[in-house]
Tab-separated table of C-alpha atoms in Angstrom:
chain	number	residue	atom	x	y	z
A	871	UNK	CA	0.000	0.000	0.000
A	872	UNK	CA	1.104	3.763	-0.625
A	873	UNK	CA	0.075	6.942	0.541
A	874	UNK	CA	-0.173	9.977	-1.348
A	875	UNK	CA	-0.920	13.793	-1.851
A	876	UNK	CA	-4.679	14.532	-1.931
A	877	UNK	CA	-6.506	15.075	-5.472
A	878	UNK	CA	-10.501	15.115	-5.648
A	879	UNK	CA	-11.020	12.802	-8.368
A	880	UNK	CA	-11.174	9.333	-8.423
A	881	UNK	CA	-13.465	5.922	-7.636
A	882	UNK	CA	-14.916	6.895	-4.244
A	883	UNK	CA	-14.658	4.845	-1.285
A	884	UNK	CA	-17.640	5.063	0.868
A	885	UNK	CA	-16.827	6.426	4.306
A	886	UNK	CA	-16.944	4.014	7.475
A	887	UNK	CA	-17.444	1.257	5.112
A	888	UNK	CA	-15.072	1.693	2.854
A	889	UNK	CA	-16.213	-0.298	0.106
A	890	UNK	CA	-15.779	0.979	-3.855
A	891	UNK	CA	-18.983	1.974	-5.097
A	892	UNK	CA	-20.743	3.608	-7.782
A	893	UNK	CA	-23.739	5.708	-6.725
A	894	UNK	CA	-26.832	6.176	-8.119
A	895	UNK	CA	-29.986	7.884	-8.561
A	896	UNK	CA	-32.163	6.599	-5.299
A	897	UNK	CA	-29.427	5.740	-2.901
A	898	UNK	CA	-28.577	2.586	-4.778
A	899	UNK	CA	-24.941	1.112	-5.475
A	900	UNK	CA	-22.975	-1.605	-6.792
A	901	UNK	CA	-19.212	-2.293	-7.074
A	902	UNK	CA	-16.904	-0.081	-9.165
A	903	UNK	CA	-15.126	-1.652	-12.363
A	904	UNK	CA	-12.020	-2.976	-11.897
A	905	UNK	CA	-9.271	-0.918	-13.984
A	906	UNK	CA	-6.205	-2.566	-15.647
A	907	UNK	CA	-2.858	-1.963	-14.119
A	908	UNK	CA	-1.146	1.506	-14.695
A	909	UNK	CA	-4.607	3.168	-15.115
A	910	UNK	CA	-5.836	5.370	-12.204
A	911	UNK	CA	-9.987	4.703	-11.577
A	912	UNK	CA	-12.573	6.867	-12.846
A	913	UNK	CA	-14.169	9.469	-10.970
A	914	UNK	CA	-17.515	8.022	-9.636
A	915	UNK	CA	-19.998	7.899	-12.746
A	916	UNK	CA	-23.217	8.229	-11.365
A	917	UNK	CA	-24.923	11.226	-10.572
A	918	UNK	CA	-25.893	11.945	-6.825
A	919	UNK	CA	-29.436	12.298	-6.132
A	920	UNK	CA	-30.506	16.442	-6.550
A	921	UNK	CA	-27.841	17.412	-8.746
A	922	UNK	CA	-27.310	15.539	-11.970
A	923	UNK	CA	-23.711	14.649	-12.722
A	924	UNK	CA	-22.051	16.061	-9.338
A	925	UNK	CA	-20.695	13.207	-6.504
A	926	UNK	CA	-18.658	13.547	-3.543
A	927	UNK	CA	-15.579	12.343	-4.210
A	928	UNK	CA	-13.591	9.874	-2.137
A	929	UNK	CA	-10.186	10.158	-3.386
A	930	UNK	CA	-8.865	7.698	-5.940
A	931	UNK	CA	-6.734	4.058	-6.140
A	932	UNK	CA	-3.877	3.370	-8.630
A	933	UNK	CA	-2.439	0.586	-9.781
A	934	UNK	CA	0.794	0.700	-10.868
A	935	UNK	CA	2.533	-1.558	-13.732
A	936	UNK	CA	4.621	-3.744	-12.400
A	937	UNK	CA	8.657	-3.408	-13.413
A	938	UNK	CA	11.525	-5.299	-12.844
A	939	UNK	CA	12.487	-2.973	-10.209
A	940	UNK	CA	9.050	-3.934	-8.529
A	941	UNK	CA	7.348	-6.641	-9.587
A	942	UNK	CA	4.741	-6.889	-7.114
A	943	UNK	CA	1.488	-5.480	-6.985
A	944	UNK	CA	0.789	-2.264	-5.326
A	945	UNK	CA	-1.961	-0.156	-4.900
A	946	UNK	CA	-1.912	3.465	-4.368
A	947	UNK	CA	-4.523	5.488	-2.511
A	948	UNK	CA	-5.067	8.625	-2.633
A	949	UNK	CA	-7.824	10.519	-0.293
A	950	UNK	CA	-10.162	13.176	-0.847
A	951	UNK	CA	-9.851	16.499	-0.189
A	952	UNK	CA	-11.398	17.421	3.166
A	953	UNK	CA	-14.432	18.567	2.271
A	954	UNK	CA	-17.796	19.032	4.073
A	955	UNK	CA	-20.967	18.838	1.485
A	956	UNK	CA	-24.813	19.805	1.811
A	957	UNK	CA	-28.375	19.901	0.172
A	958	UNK	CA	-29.278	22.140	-1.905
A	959	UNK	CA	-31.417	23.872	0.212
A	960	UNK	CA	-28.648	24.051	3.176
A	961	UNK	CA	-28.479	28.206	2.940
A	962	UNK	CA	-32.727	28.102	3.513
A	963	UNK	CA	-32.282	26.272	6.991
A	964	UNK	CA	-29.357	27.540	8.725
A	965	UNK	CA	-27.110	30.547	8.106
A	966	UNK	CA	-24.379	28.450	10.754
A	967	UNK	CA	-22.552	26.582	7.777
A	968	UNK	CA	-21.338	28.869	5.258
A	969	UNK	CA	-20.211	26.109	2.582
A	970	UNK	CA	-19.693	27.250	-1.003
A	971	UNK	CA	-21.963	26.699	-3.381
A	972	UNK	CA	-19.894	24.144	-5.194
A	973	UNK	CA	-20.593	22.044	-2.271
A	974	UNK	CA	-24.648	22.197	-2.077
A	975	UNK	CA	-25.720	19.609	-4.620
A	976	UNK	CA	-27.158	17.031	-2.238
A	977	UNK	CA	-30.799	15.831	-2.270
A	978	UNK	CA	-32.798	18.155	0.464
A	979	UNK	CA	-35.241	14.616	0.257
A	980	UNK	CA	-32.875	12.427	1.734
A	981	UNK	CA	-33.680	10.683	4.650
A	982	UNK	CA	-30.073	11.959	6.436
A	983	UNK	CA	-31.574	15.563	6.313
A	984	UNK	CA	-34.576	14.192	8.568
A	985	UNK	CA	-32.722	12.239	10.934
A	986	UNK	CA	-33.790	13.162	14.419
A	987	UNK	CA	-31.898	11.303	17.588
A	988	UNK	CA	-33.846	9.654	19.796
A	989	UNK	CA	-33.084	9.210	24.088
A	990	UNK	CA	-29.867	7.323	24.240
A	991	UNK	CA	-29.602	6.688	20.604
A	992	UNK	CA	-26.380	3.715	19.627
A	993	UNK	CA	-25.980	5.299	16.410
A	994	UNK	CA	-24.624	8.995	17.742
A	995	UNK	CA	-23.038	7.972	20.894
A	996	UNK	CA	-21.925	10.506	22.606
A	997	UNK	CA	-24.677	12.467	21.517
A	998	UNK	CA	-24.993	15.696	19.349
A	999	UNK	CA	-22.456	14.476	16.416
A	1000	UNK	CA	-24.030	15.669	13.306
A	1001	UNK	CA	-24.828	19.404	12.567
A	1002	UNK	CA	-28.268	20.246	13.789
A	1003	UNK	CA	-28.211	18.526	16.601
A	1004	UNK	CA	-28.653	21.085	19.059
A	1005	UNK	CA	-31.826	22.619	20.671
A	1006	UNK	CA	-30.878	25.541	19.239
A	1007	UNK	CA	-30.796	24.376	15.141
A	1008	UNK	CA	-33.932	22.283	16.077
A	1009	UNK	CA	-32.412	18.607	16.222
A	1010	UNK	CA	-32.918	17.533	12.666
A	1011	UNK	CA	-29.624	17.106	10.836
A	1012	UNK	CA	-28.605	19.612	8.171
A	1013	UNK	CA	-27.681	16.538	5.732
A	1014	UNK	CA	-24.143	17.474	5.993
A	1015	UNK	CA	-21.582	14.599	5.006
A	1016	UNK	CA	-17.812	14.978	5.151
A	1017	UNK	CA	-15.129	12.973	2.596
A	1018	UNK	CA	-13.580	11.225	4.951
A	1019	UNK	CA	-12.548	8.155	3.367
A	1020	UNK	CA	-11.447	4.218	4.054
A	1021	UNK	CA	-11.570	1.043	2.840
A	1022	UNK	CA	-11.134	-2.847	2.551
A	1023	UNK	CA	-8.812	-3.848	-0.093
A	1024	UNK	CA	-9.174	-7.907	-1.410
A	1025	UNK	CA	-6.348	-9.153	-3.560
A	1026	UNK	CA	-6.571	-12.850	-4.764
A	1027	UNK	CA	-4.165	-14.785	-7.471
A	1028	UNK	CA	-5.046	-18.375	-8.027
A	1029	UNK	CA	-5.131	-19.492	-4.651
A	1030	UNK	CA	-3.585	-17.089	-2.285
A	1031	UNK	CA	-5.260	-14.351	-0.960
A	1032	UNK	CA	-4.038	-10.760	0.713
A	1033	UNK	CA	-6.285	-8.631	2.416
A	1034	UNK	CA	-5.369	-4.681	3.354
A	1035	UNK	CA	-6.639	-1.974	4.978
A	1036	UNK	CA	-7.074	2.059	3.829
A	1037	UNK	CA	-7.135	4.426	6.734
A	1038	UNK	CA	-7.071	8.180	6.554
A	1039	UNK	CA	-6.454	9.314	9.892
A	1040	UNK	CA	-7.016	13.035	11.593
A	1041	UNK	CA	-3.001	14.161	10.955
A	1042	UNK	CA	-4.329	13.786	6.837
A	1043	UNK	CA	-6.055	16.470	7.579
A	1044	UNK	CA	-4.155	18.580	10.198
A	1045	UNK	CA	-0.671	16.815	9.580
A	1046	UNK	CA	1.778	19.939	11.561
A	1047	UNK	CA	-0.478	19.536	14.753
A	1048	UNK	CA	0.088	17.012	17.701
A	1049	UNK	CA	-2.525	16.295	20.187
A	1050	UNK	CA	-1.453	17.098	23.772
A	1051	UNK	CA	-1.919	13.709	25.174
A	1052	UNK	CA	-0.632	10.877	22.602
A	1053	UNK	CA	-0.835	7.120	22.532
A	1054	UNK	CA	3.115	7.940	23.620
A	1055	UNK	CA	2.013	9.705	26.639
A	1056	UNK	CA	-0.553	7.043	27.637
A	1057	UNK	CA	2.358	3.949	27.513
A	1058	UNK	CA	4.730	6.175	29.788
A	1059	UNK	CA	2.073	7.109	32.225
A	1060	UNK	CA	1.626	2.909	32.735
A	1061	UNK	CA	5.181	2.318	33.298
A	1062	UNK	CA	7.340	5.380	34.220
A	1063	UNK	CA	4.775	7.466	36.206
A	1064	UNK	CA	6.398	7.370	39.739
A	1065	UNK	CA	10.143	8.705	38.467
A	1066	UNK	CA	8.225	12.086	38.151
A	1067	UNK	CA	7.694	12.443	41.742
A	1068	UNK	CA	11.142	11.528	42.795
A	1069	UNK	CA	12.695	14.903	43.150
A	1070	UNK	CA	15.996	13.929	41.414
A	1071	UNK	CA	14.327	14.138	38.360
A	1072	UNK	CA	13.895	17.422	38.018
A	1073	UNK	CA	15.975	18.781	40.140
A	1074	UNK	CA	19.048	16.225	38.388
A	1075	UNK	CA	18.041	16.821	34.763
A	1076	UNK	CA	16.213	20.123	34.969
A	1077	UNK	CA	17.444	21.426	31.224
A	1078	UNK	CA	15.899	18.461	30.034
A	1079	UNK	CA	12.868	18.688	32.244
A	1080	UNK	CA	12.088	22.172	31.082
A	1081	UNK	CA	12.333	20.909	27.153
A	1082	UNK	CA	10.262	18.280	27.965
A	1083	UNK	CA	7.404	20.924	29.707
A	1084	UNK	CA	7.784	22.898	26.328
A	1085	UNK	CA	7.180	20.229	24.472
A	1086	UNK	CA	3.972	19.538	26.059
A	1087	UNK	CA	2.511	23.633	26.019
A	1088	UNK	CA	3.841	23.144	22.116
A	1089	UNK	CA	1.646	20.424	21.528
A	1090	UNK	CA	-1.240	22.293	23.503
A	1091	UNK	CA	-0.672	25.437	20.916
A	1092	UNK	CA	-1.035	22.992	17.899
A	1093	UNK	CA	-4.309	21.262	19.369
A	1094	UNK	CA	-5.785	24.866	19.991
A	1095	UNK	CA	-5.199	25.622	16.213
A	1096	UNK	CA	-7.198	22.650	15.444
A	1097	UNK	CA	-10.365	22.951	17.677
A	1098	UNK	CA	-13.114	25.354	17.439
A	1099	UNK	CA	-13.221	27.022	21.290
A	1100	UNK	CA	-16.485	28.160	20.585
A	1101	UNK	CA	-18.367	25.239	19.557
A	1102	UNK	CA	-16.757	23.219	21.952
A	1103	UNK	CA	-17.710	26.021	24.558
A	1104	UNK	CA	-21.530	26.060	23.626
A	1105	UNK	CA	-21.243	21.745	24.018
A	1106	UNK	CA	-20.083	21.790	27.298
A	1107	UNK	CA	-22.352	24.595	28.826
A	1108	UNK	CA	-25.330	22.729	27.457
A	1109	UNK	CA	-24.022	19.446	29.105
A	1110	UNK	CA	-23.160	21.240	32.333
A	1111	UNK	CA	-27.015	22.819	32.545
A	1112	UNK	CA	-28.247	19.308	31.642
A	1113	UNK	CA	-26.271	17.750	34.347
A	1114	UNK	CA	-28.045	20.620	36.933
A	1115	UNK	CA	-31.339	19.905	35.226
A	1116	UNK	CA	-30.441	16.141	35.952
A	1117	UNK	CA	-29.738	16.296	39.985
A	1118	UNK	CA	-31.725	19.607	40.718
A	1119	UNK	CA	-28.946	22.012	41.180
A	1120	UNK	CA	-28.744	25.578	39.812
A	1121	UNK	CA	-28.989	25.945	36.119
A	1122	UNK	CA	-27.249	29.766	36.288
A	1123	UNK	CA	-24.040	27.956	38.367
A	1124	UNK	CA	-23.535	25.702	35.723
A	1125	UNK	CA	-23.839	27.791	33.094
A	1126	UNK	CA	-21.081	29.933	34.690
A	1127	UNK	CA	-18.349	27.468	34.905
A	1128	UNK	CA	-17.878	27.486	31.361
A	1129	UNK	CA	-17.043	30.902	29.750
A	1130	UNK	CA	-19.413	33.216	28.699
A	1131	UNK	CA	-20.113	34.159	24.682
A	1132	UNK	CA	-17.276	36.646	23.931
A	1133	UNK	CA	-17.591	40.207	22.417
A	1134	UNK	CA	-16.813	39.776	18.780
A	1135	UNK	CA	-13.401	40.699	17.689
A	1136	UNK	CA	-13.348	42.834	14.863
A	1137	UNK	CA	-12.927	40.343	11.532
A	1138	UNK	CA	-12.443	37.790	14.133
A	1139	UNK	CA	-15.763	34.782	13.877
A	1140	UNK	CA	-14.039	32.662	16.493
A	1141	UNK	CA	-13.609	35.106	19.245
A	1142	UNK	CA	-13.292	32.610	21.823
A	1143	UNK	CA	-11.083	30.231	19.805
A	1144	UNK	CA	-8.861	33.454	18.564
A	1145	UNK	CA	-8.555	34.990	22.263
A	1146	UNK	CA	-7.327	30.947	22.881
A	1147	UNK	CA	-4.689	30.752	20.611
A	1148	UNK	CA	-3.051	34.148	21.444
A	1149	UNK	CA	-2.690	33.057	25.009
A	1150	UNK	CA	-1.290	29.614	24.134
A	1151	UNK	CA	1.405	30.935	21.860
A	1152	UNK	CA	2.777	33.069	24.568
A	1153	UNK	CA	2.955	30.193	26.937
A	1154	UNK	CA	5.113	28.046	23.976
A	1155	UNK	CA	7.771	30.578	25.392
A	1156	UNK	CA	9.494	28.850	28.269
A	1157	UNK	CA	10.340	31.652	29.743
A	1158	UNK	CA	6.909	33.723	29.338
A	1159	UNK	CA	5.879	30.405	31.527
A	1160	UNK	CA	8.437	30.357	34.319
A	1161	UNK	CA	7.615	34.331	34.634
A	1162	UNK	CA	3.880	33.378	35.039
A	1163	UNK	CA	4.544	30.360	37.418
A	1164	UNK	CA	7.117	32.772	40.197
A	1165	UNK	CA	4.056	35.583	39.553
A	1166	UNK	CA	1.315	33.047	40.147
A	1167	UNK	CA	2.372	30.052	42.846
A	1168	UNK	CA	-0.625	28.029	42.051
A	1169	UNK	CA	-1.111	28.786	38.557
A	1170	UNK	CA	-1.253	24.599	37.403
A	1171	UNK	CA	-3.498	23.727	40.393
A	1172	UNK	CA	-6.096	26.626	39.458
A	1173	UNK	CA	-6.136	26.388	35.503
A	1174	UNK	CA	-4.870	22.464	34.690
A	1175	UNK	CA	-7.103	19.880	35.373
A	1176	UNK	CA	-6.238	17.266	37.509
A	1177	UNK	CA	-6.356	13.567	36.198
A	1178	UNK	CA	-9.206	11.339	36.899
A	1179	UNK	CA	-11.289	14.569	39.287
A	1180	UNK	CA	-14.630	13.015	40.230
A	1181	UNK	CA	-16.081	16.414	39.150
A	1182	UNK	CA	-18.198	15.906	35.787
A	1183	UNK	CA	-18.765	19.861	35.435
A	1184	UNK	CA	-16.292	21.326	32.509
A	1185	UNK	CA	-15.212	24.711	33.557
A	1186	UNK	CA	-12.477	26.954	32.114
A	1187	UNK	CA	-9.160	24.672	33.463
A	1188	UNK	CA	-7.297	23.112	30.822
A	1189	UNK	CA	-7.712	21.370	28.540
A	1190	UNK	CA	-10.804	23.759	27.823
A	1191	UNK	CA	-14.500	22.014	27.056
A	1192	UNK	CA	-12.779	18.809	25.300
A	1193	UNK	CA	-14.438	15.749	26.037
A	1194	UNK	CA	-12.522	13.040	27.285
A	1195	UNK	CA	-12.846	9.113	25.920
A	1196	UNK	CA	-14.967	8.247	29.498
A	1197	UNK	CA	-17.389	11.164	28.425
A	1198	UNK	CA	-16.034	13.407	31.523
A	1199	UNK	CA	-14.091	16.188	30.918
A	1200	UNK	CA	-10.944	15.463	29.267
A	1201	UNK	CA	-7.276	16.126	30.872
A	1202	UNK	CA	-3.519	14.956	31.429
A	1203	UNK	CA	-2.175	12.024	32.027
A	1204	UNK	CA	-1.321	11.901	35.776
A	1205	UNK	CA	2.542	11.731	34.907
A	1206	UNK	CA	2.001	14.825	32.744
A	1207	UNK	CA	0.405	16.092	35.461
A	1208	UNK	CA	2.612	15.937	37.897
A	1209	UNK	CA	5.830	16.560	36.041
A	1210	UNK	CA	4.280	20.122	35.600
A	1211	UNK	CA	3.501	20.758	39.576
A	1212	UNK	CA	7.422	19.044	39.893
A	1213	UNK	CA	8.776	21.226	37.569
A	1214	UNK	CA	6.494	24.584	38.770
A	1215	UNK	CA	7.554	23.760	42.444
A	1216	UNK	CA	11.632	23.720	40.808
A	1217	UNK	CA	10.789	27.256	39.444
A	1218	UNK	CA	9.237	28.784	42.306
A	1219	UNK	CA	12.202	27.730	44.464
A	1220	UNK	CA	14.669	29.664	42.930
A	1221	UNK	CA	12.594	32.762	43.727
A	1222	UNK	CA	14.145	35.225	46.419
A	1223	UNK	CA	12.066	36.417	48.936
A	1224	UNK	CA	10.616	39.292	48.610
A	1225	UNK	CA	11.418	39.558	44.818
């Protein structure tokens, strides 16, 4: 298998299941061709329902001749473009997704722009994962469909048979940015946890304890430039005033943890998100952080969130209104965690009294 740049055309692959299709008026479809070697496949050839002639395309797959220098057979995939589509009738229901008009051709009759959720429905778990979801747009979905593409990939010769997999994962589409907790972070925190408490370990490697703290407020700067603040905001006050709703607490206390809706910035539509970023790029400065941390003792324990908290409100600690895998409120890994309050207690103690 190869990976390669993106291009729009090509025989889609249809997301989550991944299978080559052709698509048809009425929802139906049935296997692509197959293509001889060398060729790439066809853009899909059937029209999509509301817009003769226009699909959503799900990249394209190569095949190319085999050579002496490689003799085997390969198959190259290449996905789409990153693209979010809509019915044609999209800019009649909601003014909240400005997409071009290139990319309103779908069918405003399709059952996806009726779907409603139902009380703990399986097939949007957590809840509130397609556009129109909220109170506020009604609940109905917008019939919005991204390109995001995979696949099962079937080779047999004579007897023998090879089976592959096409994934096109979140860094295809935001490859420079790093997610502040990895899979990396996760394995460490199961088997070298305790050495960050041992005080020798910052205090005996404390050049390479500060790189390693940058590190971590880098890769919180490059997951800020990839989330919107304020729709994430909006989420989590909604689930904080249904959790009061839920046990009988106040509604107005809940709705305050969270922030409140920003004042515009001029040419700015993300206020909140923009307002995020600026501080985060500051703090990628190591020593814009130390200042901060001798200014403001407690400045991890009051704005980082502790690991595993039995406190299901989101508030404005980091990381800000990001859900976690467990449905809570997301945060660090406790070795993360308490490398930072290791490290912040180092800086603080080379501060002179009364400086």
């Amino acid at each position: 298998m190869e990976g390669g740049g993106r291009q729009p055309q090509g025989a889609p692959l249809h997301p989550r299941r991944g299978r080559p299709h052709r698509r048809h008026r009425g929802g139906r479809r049935e296997p692509a061709p197959e293509e001889a070697p060398g060729r790439t496949l066809p853009p899909d050839g059937g029209p999509s329902p509301g817009a003769p002639g226009r699909h959503v395309p799900l990249g394209s797959v190569q095949i190319p001749q085999p050579s002496g220098a490689f003799p085997g057979l390969r198959l190259r995939f290449t996905p789409a473009a990153g693209l979010v589509y809509g019915p044609t009738n999209l800019r009649q229901r909601t003014t909240r997704y400005p997409l071009p008009a290139e990319q309103l051709f779908l069918s405003p009759n399709s059952r996806w722009c009726e779907f409603r959720t139902t009380v703990s429905d399986p097939r949007t778990e957590p809840g509130g994962l397609y556009a129109g979801a909220s109170d506020e747009d009604g609940g109905t979905s917008f019939g919005l469909v991204d390109d995001v593409c995979d696949g099962l990939v079937t080779v047999t010769v004579g007897e023998l048979t090879a089976r592959a997999r096409i994934v096109v994962t979140p860094p295809d589409f935001a490859p420079d940015r790093r997610p502040f907790t990895s899979l990396a972070d996760g394995l460490a925190d199961r088997v070298k946890r305790a050495e960050v408490r041992d005080p020798a370990y910052v205090s005996g490697n404390p050049q390479l304890t500060a790189l390693e703290v940058r590190d971590l407020f880098e890769r919180a700067l490059e997951a800020m430039d990839s989330v919107n603040v304020d729709a994430q905001n909006q989420r989590a006050t909604s689930e904080n005033i249904g959790n009061a709703q839920g046990e009988g607490s106040s509604v107005a206390e809940a709705r305050a943890r969270t922030f409140p809706t920003p004042v515009p910035l001029a040419g700015i539509t993300l206020a909140l998100t923009e307002r995020g970023r600026r501080k985060h790029r500051r703090f990628s400065a190591l020593e814009v952080l130390e200042d901060l941390i001798r200014e403001q003792p407690n400045f991890i324990e009051r704005f980082v969130r502790p690991p595993a908290a039995e406190d299901p409100w989101y508030d404005r600690r980091m990381p800000v209104a990001v859900r976690g895998s467990d449905a809570f409120p997301m945060h660090l890994t406790r070795r993360q965690y308490d490398l930072l309050v290791a490290w912040a207690r180092s800086v603080r103690a080379t501060v002179q009294e009364g400086s």
